[in-house]
mmCIF file of C-alpha atoms and ligand atoms in Angstrom:
data_model
loop_
_atom_site.group_PDB
_atom_site.id
_atom_site.type_symbol
_atom_site.label_atom_id
_atom_site.label_comp_id
_atom_site.label_asym_id
_atom_site.label_seq_id
_atom_site.Cartn_x
_atom_site.Cartn_y
_atom_site.Cartn_z
ATOM 1 C CA MET A 1 0.000 0.000 0.000
ATOM 2 C CA SER A 2 1.480 3.331 -0.991
ATOM 3 C CA TYR A 3 0.078 6.643 0.168
ATOM 4 C CA PRO A 4 -0.068 9.842 -1.929
ATOM 5 C CA ALA A 5 2.629 12.425 -1.303
ATOM 6 C CA GLU A 6 0.574 15.162 -2.935
ATOM 7 C CA ARG A 7 -2.330 16.015 -0.632
ATOM 8 C CA PRO A 8 -4.447 18.927 -1.914
ATOM 9 C CA ARG A 9 -6.885 18.202 0.903
ATOM 10 C CA ARG A 10 -4.411 19.663 3.427
ATOM 11 C CA LEU A 11 -5.441 23.149 2.300
ATOM 12 C CA ARG A 12 -9.145 22.389 2.633
ATOM 13 C CA ARG A 13 -9.189 21.184 6.228
ATOM 14 C CA THR A 14 -10.560 24.316 7.928
ATOM 15 C CA ALA A 15 -12.522 27.368 6.840
ATOM 16 C CA ALA A 16 -9.449 29.471 7.692
ATOM 17 C CA LEU A 17 -7.218 27.441 5.369
ATOM 18 C CA ARG A 18 -9.799 27.586 2.604
ATOM 19 C CA GLY A 19 -10.151 31.325 3.110
ATOM 20 C CA LEU A 20 -6.384 31.810 2.971
ATOM 21 C CA VAL A 21 -6.068 30.152 -0.424
ATOM 22 C CA ALA A 22 -9.339 31.325 -2.045
ATOM 23 C CA GLU A 23 -8.559 32.661 -5.527
ATOM 24 C CA THR A 24 -11.786 34.610 -5.926
ATOM 25 C CA ARG A 25 -13.569 36.800 -3.405
ATOM 26 C CA LEU A 26 -16.835 38.675 -3.543
ATOM 27 C CA HIS A 27 -16.863 42.256 -2.336
ATOM 28 C CA PRO A 28 -19.910 44.556 -2.099
ATOM 29 C CA ALA A 29 -18.252 47.082 -4.417
ATOM 30 C CA ASP A 30 -18.164 44.466 -7.206
ATOM 31 C CA LEU A 31 -21.960 44.204 -7.229
ATOM 32 C CA ILE A 32 -24.380 46.385 -9.195
ATOM 33 C CA GLN A 33 -28.067 46.460 -8.226
ATOM 34 C CA PRO A 34 -30.678 46.895 -10.974
ATOM 35 C CA LEU A 35 -33.758 48.848 -9.829
ATOM 36 C CA PHE A 36 -37.134 49.229 -11.535
ATOM 37 C CA VAL A 37 -39.140 52.452 -11.113
ATOM 38 C CA ARG A 38 -42.715 52.600 -12.370
ATOM 39 C CA GLU A 39 -44.461 55.871 -13.151
ATOM 40 C CA GLY A 40 -47.796 56.426 -11.417
ATOM 41 C CA LEU A 41 -47.548 53.858 -8.601
ATOM 42 C CA ASP A 42 -48.751 54.614 -5.069
ATOM 43 C CA GLU A 43 -46.823 51.771 -3.544
ATOM 44 C CA PRO A 44 -44.190 49.289 -4.684
ATOM 45 C CA ARG A 45 -45.621 46.502 -6.811
ATOM 46 C CA PRO A 46 -44.136 42.995 -6.550
ATOM 47 C CA ILE A 47 -42.892 41.424 -9.791
ATOM 48 C CA ALA A 48 -44.484 37.972 -9.823
ATOM 49 C CA CYS A 49 -41.810 36.128 -11.801
ATOM 50 C CA MET A 50 -38.955 37.758 -9.839
ATOM 51 C CA PRO A 51 -39.823 36.996 -6.207
ATOM 52 C CA GLY A 52 -38.260 39.608 -3.924
ATOM 53 C CA GLN A 53 -38.031 42.273 -6.684
ATOM 54 C CA VAL A 54 -40.511 45.122 -7.111
ATOM 55 C CA GLN A 55 -41.471 47.946 -9.391
ATOM 56 C CA HIS A 56 -40.568 50.882 -7.164
ATOM 57 C CA THR A 57 -42.344 54.176 -6.672
ATOM 58 C CA ARG A 58 -40.203 57.310 -6.872
ATOM 59 C CA GLU A 59 -40.233 57.336 -3.084
ATOM 60 C CA SER A 60 -39.357 53.669 -2.539
ATOM 61 C CA VAL A 61 -36.547 53.679 -5.098
ATOM 62 C CA ARG A 62 -34.772 56.360 -3.061
ATOM 63 C CA LYS A 63 -35.001 54.099 -0.028
ATOM 64 C CA ALA A 64 -33.768 51.088 -1.977
ATOM 65 C CA ALA A 65 -30.848 53.167 -3.262
ATOM 66 C CA ALA A 66 -29.978 54.289 0.264
ATOM 67 C CA ALA A 67 -30.098 50.679 1.501
ATOM 68 C CA ALA A 68 -27.807 49.603 -1.339
ATOM 69 C CA VAL A 69 -25.327 52.322 -0.395
ATOM 70 C CA ARG A 70 -25.396 51.223 3.261
ATOM 71 C CA ALA A 71 -24.573 47.698 2.067
ATOM 72 C CA GLY A 72 -21.632 49.058 0.040
ATOM 73 C CA VAL A 73 -22.992 48.159 -3.399
ATOM 74 C CA GLY A 74 -20.763 49.437 -6.209
ATOM 75 C CA GLY A 75 -23.480 50.697 -8.548
ATOM 76 C CA LEU A 76 -27.181 51.047 -9.260
ATOM 77 C CA LEU A 77 -28.659 50.393 -12.702
ATOM 78 C CA LEU A 78 -31.996 52.149 -13.212
ATOM 79 C CA PHE A 79 -34.861 51.092 -15.451
ATOM 80 C CA GLY A 80 -37.880 53.371 -15.775
ATOM 81 C CA ILE A 81 -41.310 52.051 -16.737
ATOM 82 C CA PRO A 82 -43.590 54.750 -18.136
ATOM 83 C CA GLU A 83 -47.340 54.829 -17.676
ATOM 84 C CA THR A 84 -47.905 55.219 -21.407
ATOM 85 C CA LYS A 85 -45.860 54.041 -24.382
ATOM 86 C CA ASP A 86 -45.786 55.336 -27.955
ATOM 87 C CA SER A 87 -44.521 54.292 -31.378
ATOM 88 C CA ASP A 88 -41.099 55.909 -31.111
ATOM 89 C CA GLY A 89 -40.397 55.811 -27.409
ATOM 90 C CA ARG A 90 -40.225 59.584 -26.850
ATOM 91 C CA GLY A 91 -40.576 59.242 -23.100
ATOM 92 C CA ALA A 92 -37.072 57.801 -23.036
ATOM 93 C CA TRP A 93 -35.493 61.224 -23.605
ATOM 94 C CA ASP A 94 -38.189 63.468 -22.113
ATOM 95 C CA GLU A 95 -36.651 65.415 -19.224
ATOM 96 C CA HIS A 96 -39.820 64.582 -17.249
ATOM 97 C CA GLY A 97 -39.733 60.908 -18.281
ATOM 98 C CA ILE A 98 -39.728 58.460 -15.388
ATOM 99 C CA THR A 99 -36.119 57.340 -15.913
ATOM 100 C CA GLN A 100 -34.838 60.925 -15.810
ATOM 101 C CA LEU A 101 -36.934 61.761 -12.725
ATOM 102 C CA ALA A 102 -35.743 58.634 -10.937
ATOM 103 C CA LEU A 103 -32.103 59.219 -11.913
ATOM 104 C CA ALA A 104 -32.323 62.728 -10.448
ATOM 105 C CA ASP A 105 -34.011 61.493 -7.262
ATOM 106 C CA VAL A 106 -31.512 58.695 -6.744
ATOM 107 C CA ALA A 107 -28.484 60.834 -7.591
ATOM 108 C CA ALA A 108 -29.669 63.401 -5.025
ATOM 109 C CA GLU A 109 -30.159 60.629 -2.464
ATOM 110 C CA VAL A 110 -26.782 58.906 -2.812
ATOM 111 C CA GLY A 111 -24.436 61.694 -3.920
ATOM 112 C CA ASP A 112 -21.128 60.153 -4.921
ATOM 113 C CA ALA A 113 -21.432 57.207 -2.524
ATOM 114 C CA THR A 114 -22.206 54.791 -5.352
ATOM 115 C CA VAL A 115 -22.383 54.894 -9.154
ATOM 116 C CA VAL A 116 -25.807 55.706 -10.588
ATOM 117 C CA ILE A 117 -26.152 54.156 -14.039
ATOM 118 C CA GLY A 118 -28.850 54.761 -16.646
ATOM 119 C CA ASP A 119 -29.790 51.979 -19.090
ATOM 120 C CA ILE A 120 -30.125 53.436 -22.583
ATOM 121 C CA ASN A 121 -32.823 51.744 -24.630
ATOM 122 C CA LEU A 122 -36.269 52.465 -26.000
ATOM 123 C CA ASP A 123 -37.943 49.116 -25.350
ATOM 124 C CA GLU A 124 -39.592 50.168 -22.077
ATOM 125 C CA TYR A 125 -41.017 53.203 -23.883
ATOM 126 C CA THR A 126 -42.227 51.837 -27.234
ATOM 127 C CA GLU A 127 -45.694 50.396 -27.684
ATOM 128 C CA HIS A 128 -44.263 47.648 -29.927
ATOM 129 C CA GLY A 129 -41.582 46.766 -27.355
ATOM 130 C CA HIS A 130 -38.675 47.004 -29.796
ATOM 131 C CA VAL A 131 -35.391 48.634 -28.843
ATOM 132 C CA GLY A 132 -35.606 51.378 -31.434
ATOM 133 C CA VAL A 133 -37.287 53.021 -34.358
ATOM 134 C CA LEU A 134 -38.838 50.558 -36.822
ATOM 135 C CA ASP A 135 -38.330 50.659 -40.593
ATOM 136 C CA ALA A 136 -41.028 49.921 -43.192
ATOM 137 C CA ARG A 137 -40.461 46.171 -42.827
ATOM 138 C CA GLY A 138 -40.801 46.263 -39.055
ATOM 139 C CA ASP A 139 -37.092 45.711 -38.374
ATOM 140 C CA VAL A 140 -35.188 48.055 -36.069
ATOM 141 C CA ASP A 141 -33.671 50.893 -38.128
ATOM 142 C CA ASN A 142 -30.083 51.066 -36.924
ATOM 143 C CA ASP A 143 -29.119 54.627 -37.744
ATOM 144 C CA ALA A 144 -32.444 56.246 -36.886
ATOM 145 C CA THR A 145 -32.188 54.500 -33.519
ATOM 146 C CA LEU A 146 -28.670 55.868 -32.917
ATOM 147 C CA ALA A 147 -30.039 59.406 -33.028
ATOM 148 C CA ALA A 148 -32.623 58.498 -30.385
ATOM 149 C CA TYR A 149 -30.015 56.824 -28.145
ATOM 150 C CA ALA A 150 -27.844 59.956 -28.359
ATOM 151 C CA ARG A 151 -30.757 62.037 -27.051
ATOM 152 C CA VAL A 152 -31.466 59.544 -24.266
ATOM 153 C CA ALA A 153 -27.813 59.594 -23.188
ATOM 154 C CA VAL A 154 -27.746 63.373 -22.923
ATOM 155 C CA ALA A 155 -31.095 63.427 -21.077
ATOM 156 C CA GLN A 156 -29.814 60.864 -18.566
ATOM 157 C CA ALA A 157 -26.522 62.675 -18.022
ATOM 158 C CA ARG A 158 -28.413 65.950 -17.501
ATOM 159 C CA ALA A 159 -30.666 64.249 -14.980
ATOM 160 C CA GLY A 160 -27.628 63.202 -12.973
ATOM 161 C CA ALA A 161 -26.567 59.736 -14.194
ATOM 162 C CA HIS A 162 -22.925 59.074 -13.290
ATOM 163 C CA MET A 163 -22.612 56.520 -16.107
ATOM 164 C CA VAL A 164 -24.731 55.330 -19.029
ATOM 165 C CA ALA A 165 -25.184 51.805 -20.357
ATOM 166 C CA PRO A 166 -26.498 51.368 -23.911
ATOM 167 C CA SER A 167 -28.240 47.992 -24.152
ATOM 168 C CA GLY A 168 -29.822 47.991 -27.612
ATOM 169 C CA MET A 169 -27.052 46.290 -29.654
ATOM 170 C CA MET A 170 -27.212 48.804 -32.492
ATOM 171 C CA ASP A 171 -24.027 49.067 -34.570
ATOM 172 C CA GLY A 172 -22.146 52.246 -33.705
ATOM 173 C CA GLN A 173 -24.174 53.018 -30.579
ATOM 174 C CA VAL A 174 -21.179 53.599 -28.325
ATOM 175 C CA GLY A 175 -19.545 56.049 -30.745
ATOM 176 C CA ALA A 176 -22.800 57.929 -31.324
ATOM 177 C CA ILE A 177 -23.418 58.247 -27.594
ATOM 178 C CA ARG A 178 -19.819 59.322 -26.852
ATOM 179 C CA ARG A 179 -20.024 62.076 -29.455
ATOM 180 C CA ALA A 180 -23.389 63.279 -28.153
ATOM 181 C CA LEU A 181 -22.238 63.300 -24.529
ATOM 182 C CA ASP A 182 -19.050 65.171 -25.418
ATOM 183 C CA ALA A 183 -20.924 67.717 -27.516
ATOM 184 C CA ALA A 184 -23.237 68.389 -24.562
ATOM 185 C CA GLY A 185 -20.301 68.859 -22.179
ATOM 186 C CA HIS A 186 -20.559 65.474 -20.449
ATOM 187 C CA HIS A 187 -16.973 64.388 -21.147
ATOM 188 C CA ASN A 188 -16.726 62.784 -17.736
ATOM 189 C CA VAL A 189 -19.728 60.487 -18.011
ATOM 190 C CA PRO A 190 -18.372 57.000 -18.767
ATOM 191 C CA ILE A 191 -20.092 54.444 -20.989
ATOM 192 C CA MET A 192 -20.565 50.850 -19.869
ATOM 193 C CA ALA A 193 -21.391 49.092 -23.124
ATOM 194 C CA TYR A 194 -23.655 46.086 -23.230
ATOM 195 C CA ALA A 195 -21.033 44.849 -25.677
ATOM 196 C CA ALA A 196 -21.712 41.123 -26.005
ATOM 197 C CA LYS A 197 -25.423 40.735 -25.521
ATOM 198 C CA TYR A 198 -27.073 37.516 -26.592
ATOM 199 C CA ASP A 199 -30.606 36.877 -27.820
ATOM 200 C CA SER A 200 -31.564 34.966 -24.673
ATOM 201 C CA ALA A 201 -34.725 33.323 -23.366
ATOM 202 C CA PHE A 202 -33.468 34.289 -19.916
ATOM 203 C CA TYR A 203 -34.680 37.907 -20.322
ATOM 204 C CA GLY A 204 -38.288 36.708 -20.039
ATOM 205 C CA PRO A 205 -38.957 37.830 -16.440
ATOM 206 C CA PHE A 206 -37.389 41.256 -17.133
ATOM 207 C CA ARG A 207 -39.809 41.839 -19.979
ATOM 208 C CA ASP A 208 -42.690 41.227 -17.567
ATOM 209 C CA ALA A 209 -41.025 43.534 -15.042
ATOM 210 C CA VAL A 210 -40.934 46.415 -17.543
ATOM 211 C CA GLU A 211 -44.359 45.545 -19.027
ATOM 212 C CA SER A 212 -42.787 44.998 -22.443
ATOM 213 C CA ARG A 213 -45.213 44.455 -25.290
ATOM 214 C CA LEU A 214 -42.640 42.757 -27.525
ATOM 215 C CA THR A 215 -44.161 40.104 -29.760
ATOM 216 C CA GLY A 216 -41.412 39.907 -32.388
ATOM 217 C CA THR A 217 -37.792 38.897 -31.990
ATOM 218 C CA ARG A 218 -34.514 40.571 -31.097
ATOM 219 C CA SER A 219 -32.486 38.116 -33.179
ATOM 220 C CA THR A 220 -31.673 40.672 -35.885
ATOM 221 C CA HIS A 221 -29.583 42.673 -33.395
ATOM 222 C CA GLN A 222 -28.838 40.551 -30.305
ATOM 223 C CA GLN A 223 -26.237 37.816 -30.758
ATOM 224 C CA ASP A 224 -26.755 34.164 -31.598
ATOM 225 C CA PRO A 225 -26.013 32.002 -28.504
ATOM 226 C CA ALA A 226 -24.043 29.702 -30.828
ATOM 227 C CA ASN A 227 -21.252 32.242 -31.280
ATOM 228 C CA LEU A 228 -18.189 33.067 -29.211
ATOM 229 C CA ARG A 229 -15.774 34.783 -31.632
ATOM 230 C CA GLU A 230 -18.493 37.227 -32.620
ATOM 231 C CA SER A 231 -18.407 38.573 -29.059
ATOM 232 C CA LEU A 232 -14.753 39.521 -29.451
ATOM 233 C CA ARG A 233 -15.645 41.460 -32.568
ATOM 234 C CA GLU A 234 -18.459 43.292 -30.767
ATOM 235 C CA VAL A 235 -16.374 44.046 -27.690
ATOM 236 C CA LEU A 236 -13.339 45.303 -29.617
ATOM 237 C CA LEU A 237 -15.568 47.560 -31.726
ATOM 238 C CA ASP A 238 -17.116 49.037 -28.588
ATOM 239 C CA VAL A 239 -13.710 49.667 -27.026
ATOM 240 C CA ASP A 240 -12.637 51.327 -30.271
ATOM 241 C CA GLU A 241 -15.711 53.558 -30.177
ATOM 242 C CA GLY A 242 -14.862 54.669 -26.649
ATOM 243 C CA ALA A 243 -16.496 52.214 -24.242
ATOM 244 C CA ASP A 244 -15.041 52.707 -20.755
ATOM 245 C CA MET A 245 -16.343 49.344 -19.549
ATOM 246 C CA VAL A 246 -17.754 46.376 -21.434
ATOM 247 C CA MET A 247 -20.415 43.948 -20.363
ATOM 248 C CA VAL A 248 -21.284 40.360 -21.212
ATOM 249 C CA LYS A 249 -24.926 39.345 -20.874
ATOM 250 C CA PRO A 250 -26.318 36.942 -19.716
ATOM 251 C CA ALA A 251 -23.590 35.819 -17.319
ATOM 252 C CA GLY A 252 -23.965 32.276 -16.018
ATOM 253 C CA LEU A 253 -24.488 30.515 -19.347
ATOM 254 C CA TYR A 254 -21.784 32.618 -21.018
ATOM 255 C CA LEU A 255 -18.785 32.205 -18.718
ATOM 256 C CA ASP A 256 -16.623 31.174 -21.666
ATOM 257 C CA VAL A 257 -17.445 34.547 -23.245
ATOM 258 C CA VAL A 258 -16.638 36.383 -20.010
ATOM 259 C CA ARG A 259 -13.245 34.688 -19.881
ATOM 260 C CA ARG A 260 -12.358 35.369 -23.504
ATOM 261 C CA VAL A 261 -13.434 39.000 -23.213
ATOM 262 C CA ALA A 262 -11.540 39.536 -19.958
ATOM 263 C CA ASP A 263 -8.412 38.181 -21.622
ATOM 264 C CA ALA A 264 -8.888 40.302 -24.746
ATOM 265 C CA VAL A 265 -9.458 43.841 -23.413
ATOM 266 C CA ASN A 266 -7.832 46.214 -20.958
ATOM 267 C CA VAL A 267 -11.010 47.967 -19.814
ATOM 268 C CA PRO A 268 -13.057 46.712 -16.845
ATOM 269 C CA VAL A 269 -15.433 43.846 -17.620
ATOM 270 C CA ALA A 270 -18.904 43.434 -16.136
ATOM 271 C CA ALA A 271 -21.326 40.548 -16.505
ATOM 272 C CA TYR A 272 -25.117 40.728 -16.102
ATOM 273 C CA GLN A 273 -26.741 37.906 -14.171
ATOM 274 C CA VAL A 274 -30.126 38.362 -15.814
ATOM 275 C CA SER A 275 -33.707 38.012 -14.647
ATOM 276 C CA GLY A 276 -34.065 34.400 -15.817
ATOM 277 C CA GLU A 277 -30.943 33.345 -13.928
ATOM 278 C CA TYR A 278 -32.418 34.998 -10.831
ATOM 279 C CA ALA A 279 -35.872 33.477 -11.337
ATOM 280 C CA ALA A 280 -34.507 29.972 -11.951
ATOM 281 C CA ILE A 281 -32.583 29.884 -8.675
ATOM 282 C CA GLU A 282 -35.419 31.510 -6.706
ATOM 283 C CA ALA A 283 -37.963 29.046 -8.104
ATOM 284 C CA ALA A 284 -35.813 25.992 -7.417
ATOM 285 C CA ALA A 285 -35.048 27.254 -3.908
ATOM 286 C CA ALA A 286 -38.740 27.942 -3.206
ATOM 287 C CA ASN A 287 -39.416 24.299 -4.031
ATOM 288 C CA GLY A 288 -36.649 23.131 -1.720
ATOM 289 C CA TRP A 289 -34.659 21.824 -4.698
ATOM 290 C CA LEU A 290 -31.609 24.046 -4.156
ATOM 291 C CA THR A 291 -30.114 25.589 -1.033
ATOM 292 C CA ARG A 292 -30.819 29.214 -1.878
ATOM 293 C CA ASP A 293 -27.920 31.080 -0.303
ATOM 294 C CA ARG A 294 -25.260 28.610 -1.373
ATOM 295 C CA ALA A 295 -26.604 28.574 -4.926
ATOM 296 C CA ILE A 296 -26.569 32.382 -5.114
ATOM 297 C CA LEU A 297 -23.031 32.710 -3.755
ATOM 298 C CA GLU A 298 -21.765 29.944 -6.033
ATOM 299 C CA SER A 299 -23.343 31.587 -9.084
ATOM 300 C CA LEU A 300 -21.759 34.963 -8.246
ATOM 301 C CA THR A 301 -18.367 33.453 -7.444
ATOM 302 C CA ALA A 302 -18.353 31.598 -10.770
ATOM 303 C CA ILE A 303 -18.998 34.818 -12.684
ATOM 304 C CA ARG A 304 -16.158 36.600 -10.875
ATOM 305 C CA ARG A 305 -13.871 33.578 -11.353
ATOM 306 C CA ALA A 306 -14.530 33.660 -15.108
ATOM 307 C CA GLY A 307 -13.055 37.162 -15.199
ATOM 308 C CA ALA A 308 -15.831 39.664 -14.535
ATOM 309 C CA GLY A 309 -14.748 42.492 -12.245
ATOM 310 C CA SER A 310 -18.342 43.598 -11.648
ATOM 311 C CA VAL A 311 -21.522 41.574 -11.517
ATOM 312 C CA ILE A 312 -24.916 43.100 -12.163
ATOM 313 C CA THR A 313 -27.278 41.023 -10.050
ATOM 314 C CA TYR A 314 -30.748 41.388 -8.564
ATOM 315 C CA TRP A 315 -29.294 39.973 -5.331
ATOM 316 C CA ALA A 316 -26.668 42.744 -5.050
ATOM 317 C CA THR A 317 -27.968 44.524 -1.950
ATOM 318 C CA GLU A 318 -28.980 41.358 -0.135
ATOM 319 C CA ILE A 319 -25.636 39.663 -0.679
ATOM 320 C CA ALA A 320 -23.588 42.823 -0.088
ATOM 321 C CA GLU A 321 -25.228 43.169 3.330
ATOM 322 C CA ARG A 322 -23.722 39.818 4.310
ATOM 323 C CA LEU A 323 -20.240 40.206 2.836
ATOM 324 C CA PRO A 324 -17.220 41.526 4.729
ATOM 325 C CA ARG A 325 -16.270 45.047 3.543
HETATM 326 C C1 PBG B 1 -33.108 46.357 -22.534
HETATM 327 C C2 PBG B 1 -32.644 45.403 -21.492
HETATM 328 C C3 PBG B 1 -33.057 44.086 -21.315
HETATM 329 C C4 PBG B 1 -32.396 43.627 -20.182
HETATM 330 C C5 PBG B 1 -31.599 44.664 -19.704
HETATM 331 N N1 PBG B 1 -31.754 45.756 -20.551
HETATM 332 C C6 PBG B 1 -34.088 43.291 -22.037
HETATM 333 C C7 PBG B 1 -33.883 42.918 -23.441
HETATM 334 O O1 PBG B 1 -32.841 43.130 -24.052
HETATM 335 O O2 PBG B 1 -34.845 42.367 -23.965
HETATM 336 C C8 PBG B 1 -32.540 42.260 -19.609
HETATM 337 C C9 PBG B 1 -32.178 42.156 -18.176
HETATM 338 C C10 PBG B 1 -32.644 40.933 -17.503
HETATM 339 O O3 PBG B 1 -33.213 39.990 -18.099
HETATM 340 O O4 PBG B 1 -32.444 40.864 -16.275
HETATM 341 N N2 PBG B 1 -33.800 47.449 -21.940
#
């Protein structure tokens, strides 16, 4: 009988040993909390397919932002849901639109204690639910949409956003937004580009959360889940156009993309753990099929281990409250 000389288990014997050699750690500042704000609500409204998440009122979103800051969360990503939608999504750049009002409220509440980020898109504001202006065939018109995104970016920066995050996957969107921000004097507002964004079934709960009316598809602009190299092309283009950070979305099913992107660029990389990833774990945990807290921490650790510096997650505040600072 011969015994092994190499004994990896030696370093796993106690929590202290495991902690000493852990290669990946979660820190509150790495986490970004998405928040939904709905125009015309008297009280927060639970989102059925995202247990624990709500559509906030203007009042309750301030409180949620303050709680996130107390927990040390690194950023807040705001999504406004207007009371009425129209064919070209004008509310998205209206200075009295719900996203602008909420950005101003939240920025006033938190000051510089965290990073307030506006999501640039039209899909919450259009009656057809598409991310931009439609052409005669009903497809999203790339260049007409760029002009709208530029207006949204300036409106959000004026309202007080510390950073903007274009999520529509239009070609040239980062460059168009950078030029518009610079021309309006917002040189210091960084862009976090949704750079590699896939056409995913896992956005389903989000579309309920923002009352999206989308019936068509996003497959003419969001990426095919079959492709990896295409993400490098998208990410490098965005960096070229002036992206200050790049994001991969969704996160958990695309860890190979996160790794390749992290190795390929020298700007910070974020990954978005999307609504369907959240809902899947919550639903399994509610049935007693997964141990909720362990599953959440494991999912977040895996995303950081793959190379994401920041993780956008609906659990940000909850988990940050429990992490050492
Ligand atoms: C677009 C946007 C979407 C998400 C974030 N920004 C939806 C989409 O592209 O259809 C999805 C986020 C999630 O599923 O958690 N406004």
